[in-house]
Short mmCIF file of C-alpha atoms and ligand atoms in Angstrom, two decimals:
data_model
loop_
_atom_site.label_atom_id
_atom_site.label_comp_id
_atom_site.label_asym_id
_atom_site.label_seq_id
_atom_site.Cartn_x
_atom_site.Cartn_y
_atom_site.Cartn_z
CA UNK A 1 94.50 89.42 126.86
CA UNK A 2 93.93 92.55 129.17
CA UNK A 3 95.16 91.08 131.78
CA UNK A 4 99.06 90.93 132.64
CA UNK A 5 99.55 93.99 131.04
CA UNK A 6 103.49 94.78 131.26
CA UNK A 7 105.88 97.04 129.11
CA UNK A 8 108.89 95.51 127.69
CA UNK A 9 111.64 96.94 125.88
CA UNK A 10 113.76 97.22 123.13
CA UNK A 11 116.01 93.56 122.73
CA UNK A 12 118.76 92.18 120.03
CA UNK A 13 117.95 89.02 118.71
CA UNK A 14 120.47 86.43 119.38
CA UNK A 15 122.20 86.97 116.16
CA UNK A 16 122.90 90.29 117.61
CA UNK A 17 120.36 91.88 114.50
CA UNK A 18 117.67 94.27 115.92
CA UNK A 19 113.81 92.31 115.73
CA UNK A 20 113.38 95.02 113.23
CA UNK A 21 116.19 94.13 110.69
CA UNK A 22 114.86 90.74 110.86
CA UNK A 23 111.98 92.22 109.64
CA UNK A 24 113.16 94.09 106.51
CA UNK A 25 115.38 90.90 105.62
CA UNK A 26 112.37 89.15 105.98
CA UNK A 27 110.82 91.11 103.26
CA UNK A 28 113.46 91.93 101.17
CA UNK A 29 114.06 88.10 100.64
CA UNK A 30 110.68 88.03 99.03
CA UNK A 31 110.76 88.19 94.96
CA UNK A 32 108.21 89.83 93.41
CA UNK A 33 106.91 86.76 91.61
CA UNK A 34 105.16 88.69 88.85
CA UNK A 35 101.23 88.51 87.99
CA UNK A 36 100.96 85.23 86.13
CA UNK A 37 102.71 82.85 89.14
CA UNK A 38 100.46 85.30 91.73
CA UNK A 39 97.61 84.11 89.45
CA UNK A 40 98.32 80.70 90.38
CA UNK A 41 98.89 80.93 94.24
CA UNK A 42 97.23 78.41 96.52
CA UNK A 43 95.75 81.60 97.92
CA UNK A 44 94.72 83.39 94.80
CA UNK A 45 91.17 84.14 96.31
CA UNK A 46 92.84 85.48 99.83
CA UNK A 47 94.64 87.40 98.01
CA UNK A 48 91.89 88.98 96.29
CA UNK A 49 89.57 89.24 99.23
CA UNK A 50 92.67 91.44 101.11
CA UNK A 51 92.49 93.45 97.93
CA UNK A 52 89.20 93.59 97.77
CA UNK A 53 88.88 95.20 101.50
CA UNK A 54 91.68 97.73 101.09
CA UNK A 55 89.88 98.75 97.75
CA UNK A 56 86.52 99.65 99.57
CA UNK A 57 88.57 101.17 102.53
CA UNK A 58 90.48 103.63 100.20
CA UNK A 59 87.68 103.91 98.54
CA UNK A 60 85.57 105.36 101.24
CA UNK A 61 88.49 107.57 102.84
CA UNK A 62 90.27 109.22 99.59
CA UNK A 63 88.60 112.41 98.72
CA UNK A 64 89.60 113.26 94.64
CA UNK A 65 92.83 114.74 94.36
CA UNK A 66 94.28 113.47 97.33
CA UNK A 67 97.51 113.57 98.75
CA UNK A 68 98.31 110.14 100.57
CA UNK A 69 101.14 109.00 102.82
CA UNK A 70 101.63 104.97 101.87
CA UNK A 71 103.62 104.29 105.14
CA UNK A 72 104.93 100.12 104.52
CA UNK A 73 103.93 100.61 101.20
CA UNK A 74 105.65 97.18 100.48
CA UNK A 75 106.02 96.15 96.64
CA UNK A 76 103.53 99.27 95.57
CA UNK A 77 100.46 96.21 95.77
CA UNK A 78 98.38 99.54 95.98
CA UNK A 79 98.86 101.56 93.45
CA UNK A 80 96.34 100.91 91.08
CA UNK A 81 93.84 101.29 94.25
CA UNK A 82 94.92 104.89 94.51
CA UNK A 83 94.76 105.47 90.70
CA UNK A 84 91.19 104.22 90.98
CA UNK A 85 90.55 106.46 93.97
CA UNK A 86 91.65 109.42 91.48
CA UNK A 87 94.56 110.76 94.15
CA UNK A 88 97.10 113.28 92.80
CA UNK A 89 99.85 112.24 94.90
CA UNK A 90 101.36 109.52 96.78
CA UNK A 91 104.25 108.99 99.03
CA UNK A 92 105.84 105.23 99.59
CA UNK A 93 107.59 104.72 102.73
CA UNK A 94 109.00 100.76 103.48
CA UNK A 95 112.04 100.16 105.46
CA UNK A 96 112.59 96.86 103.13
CA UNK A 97 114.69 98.65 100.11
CA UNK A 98 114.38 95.74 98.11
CA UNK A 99 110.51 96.25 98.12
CA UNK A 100 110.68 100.08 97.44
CA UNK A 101 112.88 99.36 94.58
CA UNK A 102 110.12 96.74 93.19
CA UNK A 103 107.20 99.64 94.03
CA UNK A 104 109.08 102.08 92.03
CA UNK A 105 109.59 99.23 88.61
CA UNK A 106 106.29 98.69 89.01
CA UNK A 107 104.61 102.55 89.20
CA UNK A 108 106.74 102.78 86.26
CA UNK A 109 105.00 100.44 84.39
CA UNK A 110 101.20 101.39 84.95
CA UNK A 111 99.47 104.03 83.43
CA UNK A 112 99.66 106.84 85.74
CA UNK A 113 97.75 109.53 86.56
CA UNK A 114 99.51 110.70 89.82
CA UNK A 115 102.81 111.71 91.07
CA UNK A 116 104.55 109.05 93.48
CA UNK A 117 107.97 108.85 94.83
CA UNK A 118 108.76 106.31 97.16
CA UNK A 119 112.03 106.41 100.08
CA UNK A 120 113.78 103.21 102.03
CA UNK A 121 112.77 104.71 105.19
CA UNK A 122 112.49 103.15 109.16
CA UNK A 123 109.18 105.21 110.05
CA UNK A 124 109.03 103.19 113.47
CA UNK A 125 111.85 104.95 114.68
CA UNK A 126 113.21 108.18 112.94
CA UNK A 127 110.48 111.13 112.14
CA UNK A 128 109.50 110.96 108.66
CA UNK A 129 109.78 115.09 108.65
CA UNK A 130 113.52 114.29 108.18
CA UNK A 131 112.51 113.78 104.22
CA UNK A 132 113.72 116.70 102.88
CA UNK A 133 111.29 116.56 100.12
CA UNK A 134 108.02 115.81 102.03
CA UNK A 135 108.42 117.58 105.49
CA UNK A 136 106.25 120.45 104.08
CA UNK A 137 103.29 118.37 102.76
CA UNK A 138 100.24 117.76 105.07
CA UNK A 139 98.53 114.54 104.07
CA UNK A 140 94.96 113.34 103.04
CA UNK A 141 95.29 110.29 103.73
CA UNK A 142 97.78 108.06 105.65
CA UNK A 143 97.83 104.57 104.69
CA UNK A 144 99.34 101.72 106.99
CA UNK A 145 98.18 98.47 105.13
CA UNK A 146 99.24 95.02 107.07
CA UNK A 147 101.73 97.47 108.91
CA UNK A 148 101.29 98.79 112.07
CA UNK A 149 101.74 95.55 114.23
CA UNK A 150 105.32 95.67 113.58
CA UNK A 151 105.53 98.76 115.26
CA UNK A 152 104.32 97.32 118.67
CA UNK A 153 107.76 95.50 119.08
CA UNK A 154 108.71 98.43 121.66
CA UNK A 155 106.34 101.21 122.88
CA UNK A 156 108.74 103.63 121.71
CA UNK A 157 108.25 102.32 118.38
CA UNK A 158 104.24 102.30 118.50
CA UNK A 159 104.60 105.83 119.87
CA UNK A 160 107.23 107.22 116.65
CA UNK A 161 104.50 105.25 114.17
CA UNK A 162 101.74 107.32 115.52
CA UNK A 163 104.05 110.71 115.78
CA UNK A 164 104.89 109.96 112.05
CA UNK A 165 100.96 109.51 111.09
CA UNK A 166 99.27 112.09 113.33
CA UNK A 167 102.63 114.98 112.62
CA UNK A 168 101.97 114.71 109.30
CA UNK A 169 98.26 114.17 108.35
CA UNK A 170 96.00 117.50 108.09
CA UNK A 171 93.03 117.94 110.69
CA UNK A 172 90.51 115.98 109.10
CA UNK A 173 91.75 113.67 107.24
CA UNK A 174 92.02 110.05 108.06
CA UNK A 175 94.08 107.28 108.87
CA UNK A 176 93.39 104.10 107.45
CA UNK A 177 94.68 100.46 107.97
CA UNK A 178 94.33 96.66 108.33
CA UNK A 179 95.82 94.69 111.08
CA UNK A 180 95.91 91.34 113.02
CA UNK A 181 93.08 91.17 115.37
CA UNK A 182 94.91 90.20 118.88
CA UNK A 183 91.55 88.88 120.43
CA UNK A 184 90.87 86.21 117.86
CA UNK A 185 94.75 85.44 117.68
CA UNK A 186 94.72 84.84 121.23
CA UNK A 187 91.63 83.08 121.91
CA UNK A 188 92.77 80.54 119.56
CA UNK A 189 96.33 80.49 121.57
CA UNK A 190 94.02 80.01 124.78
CA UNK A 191 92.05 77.12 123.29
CA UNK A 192 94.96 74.67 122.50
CA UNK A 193 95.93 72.23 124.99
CA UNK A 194 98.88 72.93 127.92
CA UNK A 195 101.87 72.24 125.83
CA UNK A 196 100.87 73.69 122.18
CA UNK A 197 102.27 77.15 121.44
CA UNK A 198 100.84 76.86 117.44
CA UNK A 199 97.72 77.00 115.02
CA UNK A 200 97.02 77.10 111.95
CA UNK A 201 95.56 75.35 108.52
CA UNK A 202 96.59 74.28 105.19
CA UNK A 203 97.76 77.82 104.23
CA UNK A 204 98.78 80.03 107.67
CA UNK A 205 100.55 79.00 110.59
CA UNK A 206 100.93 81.15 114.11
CA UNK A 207 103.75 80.13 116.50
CA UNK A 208 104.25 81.77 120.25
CA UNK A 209 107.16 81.17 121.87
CA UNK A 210 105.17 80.84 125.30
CA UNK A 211 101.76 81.77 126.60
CA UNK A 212 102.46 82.47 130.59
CA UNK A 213 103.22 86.30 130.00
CA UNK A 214 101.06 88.92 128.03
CA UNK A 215 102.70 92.11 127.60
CA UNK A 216 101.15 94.90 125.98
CA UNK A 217 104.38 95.72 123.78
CA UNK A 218 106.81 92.96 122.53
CA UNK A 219 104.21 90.05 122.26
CA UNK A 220 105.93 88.01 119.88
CA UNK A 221 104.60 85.47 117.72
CA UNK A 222 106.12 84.14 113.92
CA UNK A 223 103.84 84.00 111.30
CA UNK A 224 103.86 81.87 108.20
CA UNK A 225 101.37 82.16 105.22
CA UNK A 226 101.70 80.23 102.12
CA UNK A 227 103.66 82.08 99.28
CA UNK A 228 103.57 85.04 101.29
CA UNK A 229 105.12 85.17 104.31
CA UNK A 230 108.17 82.85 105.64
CA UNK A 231 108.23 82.76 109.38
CA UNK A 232 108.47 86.50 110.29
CA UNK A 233 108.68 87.60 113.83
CA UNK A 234 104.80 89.85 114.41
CA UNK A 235 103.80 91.68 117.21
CA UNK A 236 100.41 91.72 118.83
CA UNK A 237 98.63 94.79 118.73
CA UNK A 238 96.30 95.22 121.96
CA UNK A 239 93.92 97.54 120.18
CA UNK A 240 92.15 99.25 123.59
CA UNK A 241 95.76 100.63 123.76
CA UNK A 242 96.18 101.27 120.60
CA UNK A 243 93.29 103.76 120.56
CA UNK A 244 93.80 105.10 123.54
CA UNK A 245 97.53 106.03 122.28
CA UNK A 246 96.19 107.35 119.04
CA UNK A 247 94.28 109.49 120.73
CA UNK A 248 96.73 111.40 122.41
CA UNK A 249 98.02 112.27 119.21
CA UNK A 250 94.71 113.37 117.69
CA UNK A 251 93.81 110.62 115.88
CA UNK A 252 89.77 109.55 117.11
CA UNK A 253 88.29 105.70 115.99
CA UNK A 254 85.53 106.26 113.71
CA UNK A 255 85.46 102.56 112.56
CA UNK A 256 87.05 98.80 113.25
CA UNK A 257 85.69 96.06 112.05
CA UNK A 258 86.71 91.83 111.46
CA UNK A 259 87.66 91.72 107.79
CA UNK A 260 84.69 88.91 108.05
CA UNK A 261 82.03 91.39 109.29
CA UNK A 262 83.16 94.00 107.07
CA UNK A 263 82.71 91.55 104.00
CA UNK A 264 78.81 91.13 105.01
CA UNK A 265 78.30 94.74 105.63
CA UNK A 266 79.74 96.12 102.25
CA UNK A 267 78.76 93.38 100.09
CA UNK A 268 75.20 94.48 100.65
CA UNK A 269 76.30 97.78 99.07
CA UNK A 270 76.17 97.45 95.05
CA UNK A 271 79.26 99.30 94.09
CA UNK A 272 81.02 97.21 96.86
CA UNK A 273 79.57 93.82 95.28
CA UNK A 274 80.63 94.74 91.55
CA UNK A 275 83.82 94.68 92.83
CA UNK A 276 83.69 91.29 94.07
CA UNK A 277 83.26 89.66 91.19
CA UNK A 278 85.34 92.50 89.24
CA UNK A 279 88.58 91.57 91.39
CA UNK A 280 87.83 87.61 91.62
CA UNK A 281 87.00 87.01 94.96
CA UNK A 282 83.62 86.05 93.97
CA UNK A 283 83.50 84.25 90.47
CA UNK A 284 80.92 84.11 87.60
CA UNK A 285 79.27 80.95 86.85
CA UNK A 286 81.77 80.74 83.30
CA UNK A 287 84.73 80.75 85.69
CA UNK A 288 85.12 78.12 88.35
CA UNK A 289 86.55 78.43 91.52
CA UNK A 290 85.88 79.46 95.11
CA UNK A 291 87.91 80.68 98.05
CA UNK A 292 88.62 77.61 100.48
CA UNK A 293 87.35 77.02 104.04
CA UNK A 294 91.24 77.87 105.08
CA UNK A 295 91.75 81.02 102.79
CA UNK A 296 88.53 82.33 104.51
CA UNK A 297 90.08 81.35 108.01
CA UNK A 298 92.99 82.90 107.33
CA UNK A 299 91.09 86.32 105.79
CA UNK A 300 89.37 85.97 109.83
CA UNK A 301 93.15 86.72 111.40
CA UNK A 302 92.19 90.40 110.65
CA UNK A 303 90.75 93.81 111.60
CA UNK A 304 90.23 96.62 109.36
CA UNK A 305 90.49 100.45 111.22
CA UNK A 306 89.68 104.19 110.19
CA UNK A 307 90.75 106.97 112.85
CA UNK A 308 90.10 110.87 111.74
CA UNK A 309 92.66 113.70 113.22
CA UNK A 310 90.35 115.27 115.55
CA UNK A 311 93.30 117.85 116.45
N1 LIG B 401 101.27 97.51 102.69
C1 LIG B 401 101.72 96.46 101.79
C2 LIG B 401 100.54 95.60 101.38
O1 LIG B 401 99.44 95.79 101.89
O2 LIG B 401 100.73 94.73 100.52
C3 LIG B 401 102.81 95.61 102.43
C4 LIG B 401 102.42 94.88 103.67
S1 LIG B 401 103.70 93.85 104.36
C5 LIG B 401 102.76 92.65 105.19
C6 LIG B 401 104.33 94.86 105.68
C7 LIG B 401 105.30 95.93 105.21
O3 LIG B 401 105.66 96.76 106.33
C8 LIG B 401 106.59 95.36 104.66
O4 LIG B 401 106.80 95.83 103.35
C9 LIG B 401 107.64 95.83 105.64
O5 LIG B 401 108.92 96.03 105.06
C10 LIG B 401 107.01 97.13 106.15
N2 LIG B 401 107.60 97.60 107.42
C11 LIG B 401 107.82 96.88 108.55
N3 LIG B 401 108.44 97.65 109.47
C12 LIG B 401 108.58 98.90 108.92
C13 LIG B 401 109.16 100.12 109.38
N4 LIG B 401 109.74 100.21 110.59
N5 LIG B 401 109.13 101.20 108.55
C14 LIG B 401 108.58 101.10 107.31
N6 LIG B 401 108.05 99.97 106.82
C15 LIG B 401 108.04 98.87 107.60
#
């Protein structure tokens, strides 16, 4: 995957829509299906286990009273994480307005204890300073959960993502996030035989179009995972570049870690093994149920990261 290393630039998909309206369609197509049918999901304990790592993760990185940029805050999946983590306000970007309009139902209906407000916004390519209300706030905490691959479509786009974190997050603070891990994803690409461009189980598929040419922005694959996510064009994100980017704007690595090596760090942590069983990814003896050989695959497909602004 370090090898072949090319840029590539912005295209229009042959329906003439940019790669990144395919992307908010994408997500704006998906209902919000509610927490009794997510209850039943074929990947109820996936589901959890994602939860269960961005809980520790914001967790660790939210000091009390924080002020936290949610940047592809989706359907507001969050916010009870940062009402646990006792912030006092948060900010909701997504450039999908259907999900913004869901995270805003849905922060009206907990019991809150912090401000929010939450804007359609494109934060891959216009600066996030043009928010009249927010271009004066320096943030704890920026947020980019299951995000920030979609910004490696174009350089330029990888480059506005990390203007919009670093511009607006005070010296100290961190930025945290989960994303595909390219290594693993491509490994597996390299192990099928000469003619197979896919992989997957029971509940995720991965699709390349080809497997000849790895560039380093616009590496295109479409990703399917059951009663999540219908065939939506992802980008890989080669992380050595990645960091090296982020720290032109600041931003230093303090952490990355597989989701799977995180789990066996943390779990040996008490407060971090309450939670297990607390959120149902682990289950009591009364309740039965375990997370499948192919949710636990799929949980494998990614990396969690914490950066600090050094500057
Ligand atoms: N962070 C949420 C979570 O963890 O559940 C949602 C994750 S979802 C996989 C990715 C989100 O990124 C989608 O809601 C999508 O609309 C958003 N997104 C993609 N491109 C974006 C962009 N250019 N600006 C803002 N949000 C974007």
């Amino acid at each position: 995957f370090d090898e072949n290393l090319s840029s590539n630039k912005s295209r229009k998909t042959s329906a003439g829509a940019t790669p990144q309206h395919v992307v908010a369609e994408h997500y704006n197509s998906i209902e919000d299906k509610g927490k009794q049918r997510r209850l039943e999901s074929k990947i109820i304990f996936l589901r959890n286990f994602n939860n269960w790592v961005k809980s520790v993760l914001i967790g660790i990185n939210t000091p009390e009273r924080g002020v936290i940029l949610d940047i592809g805050c989706g359907k507001g999946g969050d916010l009870l994480k940062w009402g646990k983590a006792k912030i006092s306000k948060l900010v909701g970007l997504d450039i999908a307005e259907v999900s913004i309009n869901d995270a805003k139902n849905r922060f009206g209906k907990i019991d809150q204890k912090f401000d929010a407000e939450f804007h359609v916004f494109d934060c891959f390519s216009k600066r996030i300073s043009m928010i009249e209300s927010i271009k004066n706030i320096k943030f704890d905490v920026v947020s980019m959960q299951f995000c920030i691959h979609y910004s490696f479509e174009t350089e330029e786009k990888a480059k506005m993502a990390l203007q919009n974190i670093s511009s607006n997050l005070k010296k100290g603070g961190s930025f945290i996030g989960t994303v595909p891990d390219a290594y693993w994803i491509v490994k597996k690409l390299k192990s099928l035989g000469p003619d197979q461009l896919e992989f997957g189980n029971s509940i995720y598929s991965i699709r390349f179009e080809q497997k000849n040419d790895f560039p380093t922005f616009g590496h295109k694959y479409w990703f399917n995972l059951e009663d999540a996510i219908n065939d939506c064009p992802e980008y890989l994100v080669h992380f050595p570049t990645f960091k090296r980017m982020a720290s032109e704007y600041g931003l230093e690595l303090k952490y990355l870690d597989r989701f799977h090596d995180m789990y066996d760090k943390m779990k040996e942590k008490r407060q971090h093994r309450d939670l297990l069983y607390k959120m149902g990814v682990i289950r009591h003896k009364k309740q039965p149920g375990v997370m499948s050989q192919d949710e636990w695959e799929a949980a494998g497909i990614y990396k969690v990261f914490e950066f600090t602004k050094v500057r």
